[in-house]
Short mmCIF file of C-alpha atoms in Angstrom, two decimals:
data_model
loop_
_atom_site.label_atom_id
_atom_site.label_comp_id
_atom_site.label_asym_id
_atom_site.label_seq_id
_atom_site.Cartn_x
_atom_site.Cartn_y
_atom_site.Cartn_z
CA UNK A 222 101.04 92.72 83.15
CA UNK A 223 103.34 89.64 82.33
CA UNK A 224 103.01 86.86 84.26
CA UNK A 225 106.54 85.36 83.23
CA UNK A 226 108.91 86.39 85.82
CA UNK A 227 111.91 85.98 83.39
CA UNK A 228 113.03 88.98 80.91
CA UNK A 229 111.99 88.50 77.29
CA UNK A 230 114.65 87.48 74.76
CA UNK A 231 115.85 90.06 72.35
CA UNK A 232 117.55 93.46 72.12
CA UNK A 233 117.16 95.83 74.52
CA UNK A 234 116.39 99.53 72.90
CA UNK A 235 118.13 102.54 74.74
CA UNK A 236 115.90 104.18 77.39
CA UNK A 237 115.06 107.88 76.20
CA UNK A 238 112.43 108.79 78.43
CA UNK A 239 112.78 110.53 81.64
CA UNK A 240 111.71 113.14 83.62
CA UNK A 241 109.96 115.11 80.88
CA UNK A 242 107.87 112.34 80.25
CA UNK A 243 106.85 112.46 83.94
CA UNK A 244 105.80 115.73 83.62
CA UNK A 245 103.90 115.10 80.37
CA UNK A 246 102.32 112.43 82.26
CA UNK A 247 101.01 114.98 85.04
CA UNK A 248 99.95 117.57 82.29
CA UNK A 249 97.83 115.25 80.19
CA UNK A 250 96.39 113.40 83.27
CA UNK A 251 95.11 116.96 85.03
CA UNK A 252 94.64 118.42 81.45
CA UNK A 253 92.19 115.32 80.73
CA UNK A 254 90.37 115.81 84.07
CA UNK A 255 89.81 119.40 83.78
CA UNK A 256 88.21 119.01 80.29
CA UNK A 257 86.23 116.06 81.02
CA UNK A 258 84.93 117.30 84.55
CA UNK A 259 81.92 119.17 83.15
CA UNK A 260 80.74 116.26 81.06
CA UNK A 261 81.35 114.12 84.24
CA UNK A 262 79.26 116.61 86.30
CA UNK A 263 76.36 116.67 83.83
CA UNK A 264 76.47 112.71 83.53
CA UNK A 265 76.14 112.54 87.31
CA UNK A 266 73.64 115.10 87.61
CA UNK A 267 75.80 117.55 89.44
CA UNK A 268 75.16 121.51 88.46
CA UNK A 269 78.09 123.40 87.12
CA UNK A 270 79.63 125.17 89.84
CA UNK A 271 78.75 123.06 92.61
CA UNK A 272 81.24 122.83 95.45
CA UNK A 273 83.22 119.86 95.05
CA UNK A 274 82.25 118.68 98.77
CA UNK A 275 78.69 118.23 97.65
CA UNK A 276 79.72 115.72 94.67
CA UNK A 277 78.31 112.38 94.97
CA UNK A 278 80.59 109.33 95.19
CA UNK A 279 80.13 108.10 91.49
CA UNK A 280 81.36 111.81 90.26
CA UNK A 281 84.39 111.60 92.45
CA UNK A 282 84.98 108.12 91.22
CA UNK A 283 84.46 108.60 87.56
CA UNK A 284 86.84 111.85 87.72
CA UNK A 285 89.62 109.51 88.84
CA UNK A 286 89.45 107.86 85.27
CA UNK A 287 90.64 110.65 83.09
CA UNK A 288 93.54 111.33 85.61
CA UNK A 289 94.88 107.54 85.72
CA UNK A 290 94.16 107.17 82.15
CA UNK A 291 96.20 110.16 81.16
CA UNK A 292 99.20 108.76 83.50
CA UNK A 293 98.50 105.26 81.74
CA UNK A 294 98.84 106.28 78.25
CA UNK A 295 101.80 108.52 78.64
CA UNK A 296 103.66 105.97 80.55
CA UNK A 297 102.76 103.24 77.86
CA UNK A 298 103.79 105.95 74.86
CA UNK A 299 107.03 107.00 76.48
CA UNK A 300 108.39 103.47 76.86
CA UNK A 301 107.07 101.90 73.55
CA UNK A 302 108.40 104.76 71.52
CA UNK A 303 111.49 105.58 73.52
CA UNK A 304 112.54 102.17 75.21
CA UNK A 305 111.54 98.75 74.93
CA UNK A 306 108.28 98.59 76.62
CA UNK A 307 106.41 98.21 80.02
CA UNK A 308 108.12 94.78 80.74
CA UNK A 309 111.59 95.42 80.03
CA UNK A 310 111.89 99.16 81.05
CA UNK A 311 109.36 99.53 84.02
CA UNK A 312 109.50 95.75 85.31
CA UNK A 313 105.76 95.13 84.49
CA UNK A 314 105.96 91.37 85.70
CA UNK A 315 104.29 89.21 88.15
CA UNK A 316 104.94 86.11 90.24
CA UNK A 317 102.34 84.41 91.89
CA UNK A 318 103.76 84.95 95.27
CA UNK A 319 103.73 88.49 94.96
CA UNK A 320 99.85 88.47 95.44
CA UNK A 321 99.84 87.01 98.99
CA UNK A 322 102.98 88.96 100.01
CA UNK A 323 101.94 92.19 98.43
CA UNK A 324 98.50 92.35 100.03
CA UNK A 325 99.91 91.49 103.38
CA UNK A 326 102.46 94.36 102.94
CA UNK A 327 99.91 96.75 101.87
CA UNK A 328 97.73 96.12 104.94
CA UNK A 329 100.68 96.39 107.08
CA UNK A 330 101.73 99.56 105.41
CA UNK A 331 97.88 100.95 106.00
CA UNK A 332 98.36 100.15 109.70
CA UNK A 333 101.74 101.77 110.02
CA UNK A 334 100.40 104.81 108.40
CA UNK A 335 97.83 105.23 111.36
CA UNK A 336 100.49 104.94 113.89
CA UNK A 337 102.28 107.92 112.39
CA UNK A 338 99.67 110.07 113.71
CA UNK A 339 100.36 109.24 117.32
CA UNK A 340 103.28 111.55 117.99
CA UNK A 341 101.46 114.29 115.70
CA UNK A 342 98.47 114.22 118.20
CA UNK A 343 100.51 114.78 121.12
CA UNK A 344 102.63 117.31 119.65
CA UNK A 345 100.38 119.65 117.54
CA UNK A 346 96.80 120.60 117.63
CA UNK A 347 95.87 118.07 115.29
CA UNK A 348 93.27 115.55 116.35
CA UNK A 349 91.67 112.48 114.90
CA UNK A 350 88.76 114.40 114.13
CA UNK A 351 90.88 116.55 111.52
CA UNK A 352 92.58 113.20 110.12
CA UNK A 353 89.52 111.49 109.67
CA UNK A 354 87.37 114.17 107.90
CA UNK A 355 88.07 113.17 104.24
CA UNK A 356 87.09 109.52 105.12
CA UNK A 357 84.10 110.71 107.06
CA UNK A 358 82.84 112.87 104.07
CA UNK A 359 83.12 109.55 101.92
CA UNK A 360 81.47 107.53 104.24
CA UNK A 361 78.47 109.99 104.19
CA UNK A 362 78.34 109.79 100.29
CA UNK A 363 78.56 105.82 100.26
CA UNK A 364 75.71 105.36 102.59
CA UNK A 365 72.91 103.53 100.67
CA UNK A 366 74.86 104.05 97.34
CA UNK A 367 75.58 100.76 96.13
CA UNK A 368 76.29 101.80 92.61
CA UNK A 369 78.87 104.47 93.75
CA UNK A 370 80.56 102.29 96.35
CA UNK A 371 81.22 99.43 93.61
CA UNK A 372 82.50 101.93 91.22
CA UNK A 373 84.85 103.60 94.10
CA UNK A 374 86.08 99.92 94.61
CA UNK A 375 86.83 99.43 91.01
CA UNK A 376 88.48 102.58 90.57
CA UNK A 377 90.44 102.56 94.01
CA UNK A 378 91.31 98.76 94.56
CA UNK A 379 91.50 97.71 90.98
CA UNK A 380 92.37 100.40 88.48
CA UNK A 381 94.41 102.98 90.66
CA UNK A 382 97.15 100.45 91.93
CA UNK A 383 97.85 99.16 88.47
CA UNK A 384 98.00 102.76 86.89
CA UNK A 385 99.93 104.45 89.58
CA UNK A 386 102.48 101.77 90.52
CA UNK A 387 102.97 101.51 86.67
CA UNK A 388 103.65 105.39 86.51
CA UNK A 389 105.04 106.20 90.14
CA UNK A 390 107.29 102.95 90.77
CA UNK A 391 107.70 102.52 87.18
CA UNK A 392 108.28 105.70 85.07
CA UNK A 393 108.95 108.16 87.91
CA UNK A 394 111.26 105.98 90.14
CA UNK A 395 113.26 104.71 86.90
CA UNK A 396 113.48 108.36 85.33
CA UNK A 397 114.62 109.67 88.79
CA UNK A 398 117.23 106.97 89.12
CA UNK A 399 118.72 107.71 85.75
CA UNK A 400 119.15 111.52 86.77
CA UNK A 401 119.91 111.08 90.64
CA UNK A 402 120.56 107.54 91.64
CA UNK A 403 118.38 105.18 93.47
CA UNK A 404 118.49 106.61 96.82
CA UNK A 405 117.36 109.99 95.85
CA UNK A 406 114.84 108.35 93.07
CA UNK A 407 113.28 106.22 96.09
CA UNK A 408 112.91 109.40 98.07
CA UNK A 409 111.61 111.56 95.28
CA UNK A 410 109.19 109.19 94.01
CA UNK A 411 107.87 108.45 97.31
CA UNK A 412 107.17 112.11 98.55
CA UNK A 413 105.84 112.74 95.00
CA UNK A 414 103.24 109.94 95.55
CA UNK A 415 102.04 111.55 98.52
CA UNK A 416 101.85 115.21 97.30
CA UNK A 417 99.91 114.38 94.21
CA UNK A 418 96.95 113.28 96.31
CA UNK A 419 96.62 117.08 97.61
CA UNK A 420 95.73 115.80 101.17
CA UNK A 421 98.18 117.51 103.57
CA UNK A 422 97.25 115.52 106.65
CA UNK A 423 97.49 112.20 104.75
CA UNK A 424 100.89 113.08 103.27
CA UNK A 425 102.80 111.10 105.91
CA UNK A 426 101.08 107.69 105.33
CA UNK A 427 100.75 107.74 101.84
CA UNK A 428 104.75 108.90 101.42
CA UNK A 429 105.25 106.22 103.82
CA UNK A 430 103.62 103.63 101.45
CA UNK A 431 105.25 105.31 98.36
CA UNK A 432 108.75 104.53 100.12
CA UNK A 433 107.55 100.90 101.02
CA UNK A 434 106.43 100.25 97.48
CA UNK A 435 109.46 101.75 96.09
CA UNK A 436 111.50 99.36 98.31
CA UNK A 437 109.66 96.26 97.01
CA UNK A 438 110.13 97.27 93.47
CA UNK A 439 113.86 97.73 93.62
CA UNK A 440 114.36 94.73 95.83
CA UNK A 441 112.48 92.27 93.51
CA UNK A 442 112.90 94.05 90.20
CA UNK A 443 109.37 93.92 89.20
CA UNK A 444 106.05 95.68 89.86
CA UNK A 445 104.19 93.15 91.02
CA UNK A 446 104.55 93.05 94.42
CA UNK A 447 104.01 96.90 94.67
CA UNK A 448 100.72 96.77 92.76
CA UNK A 449 99.40 94.13 95.11
CA UNK A 450 100.71 96.00 98.10
CA UNK A 451 98.72 99.10 96.78
CA UNK A 452 95.67 96.83 96.25
CA UNK A 453 95.93 95.67 99.76
CA UNK A 454 96.68 99.24 100.97
CA UNK A 455 93.67 100.77 99.48
CA UNK A 456 91.22 98.01 100.09
CA UNK A 457 91.82 97.98 103.72
CA UNK A 458 91.10 101.87 103.66
CA UNK A 459 88.21 101.17 101.58
CA UNK A 460 86.81 98.53 103.84
CA UNK A 461 87.61 100.57 107.13
CA UNK A 462 85.61 103.34 105.44
CA UNK A 463 82.63 101.47 104.74
CA UNK A 464 82.40 99.25 107.88
#
């Protein structure tokens, strides 16, 4: 990611990438995950056909790599071959104030996400036990597993924020903007970010974070604040999970 906040000089190529590249990104990401899953299971000592709920933490973390790798490669190829690159097309730039501001915003977004559930508890049969189930399962896997915890931190707090912001607040947001305008693009990219995590009860806070990250990106014109907000959001979740 470029540290220089200014746009580089030179001609800007027409941006021919779009929602088709977004679909290709998901196809490659899920395809790679499916193809490499047997290898990851074998490498981490998991029997083929074992229920995913029994997979160890290292297996879950390693399977995130082909998914994020697929998204990253497709986004990079799209803007390199059909545009002017990650910096010009997707705003992959950073200013040093983005770090503290982004971390603070991400932490606040995590806390706000927890507050969303309060009316849900009162109006529906959903309980805190239901919402916390995925976190509890990961907590059980993390117990006494230092290597798995380290891998989880590297994947969720370092890799995922960079890759997913380049894809969702970069390629998805800008592709949708070209098709429907900025308002719908923000809504679409935020909801899509939540849906692709495949956790129905976690959808509201994830979509809320997607909305906040999209607004940061649009407001600043760069991905730096959103990436660091994502770091803060995930780091607080992991810290809460482990502590």
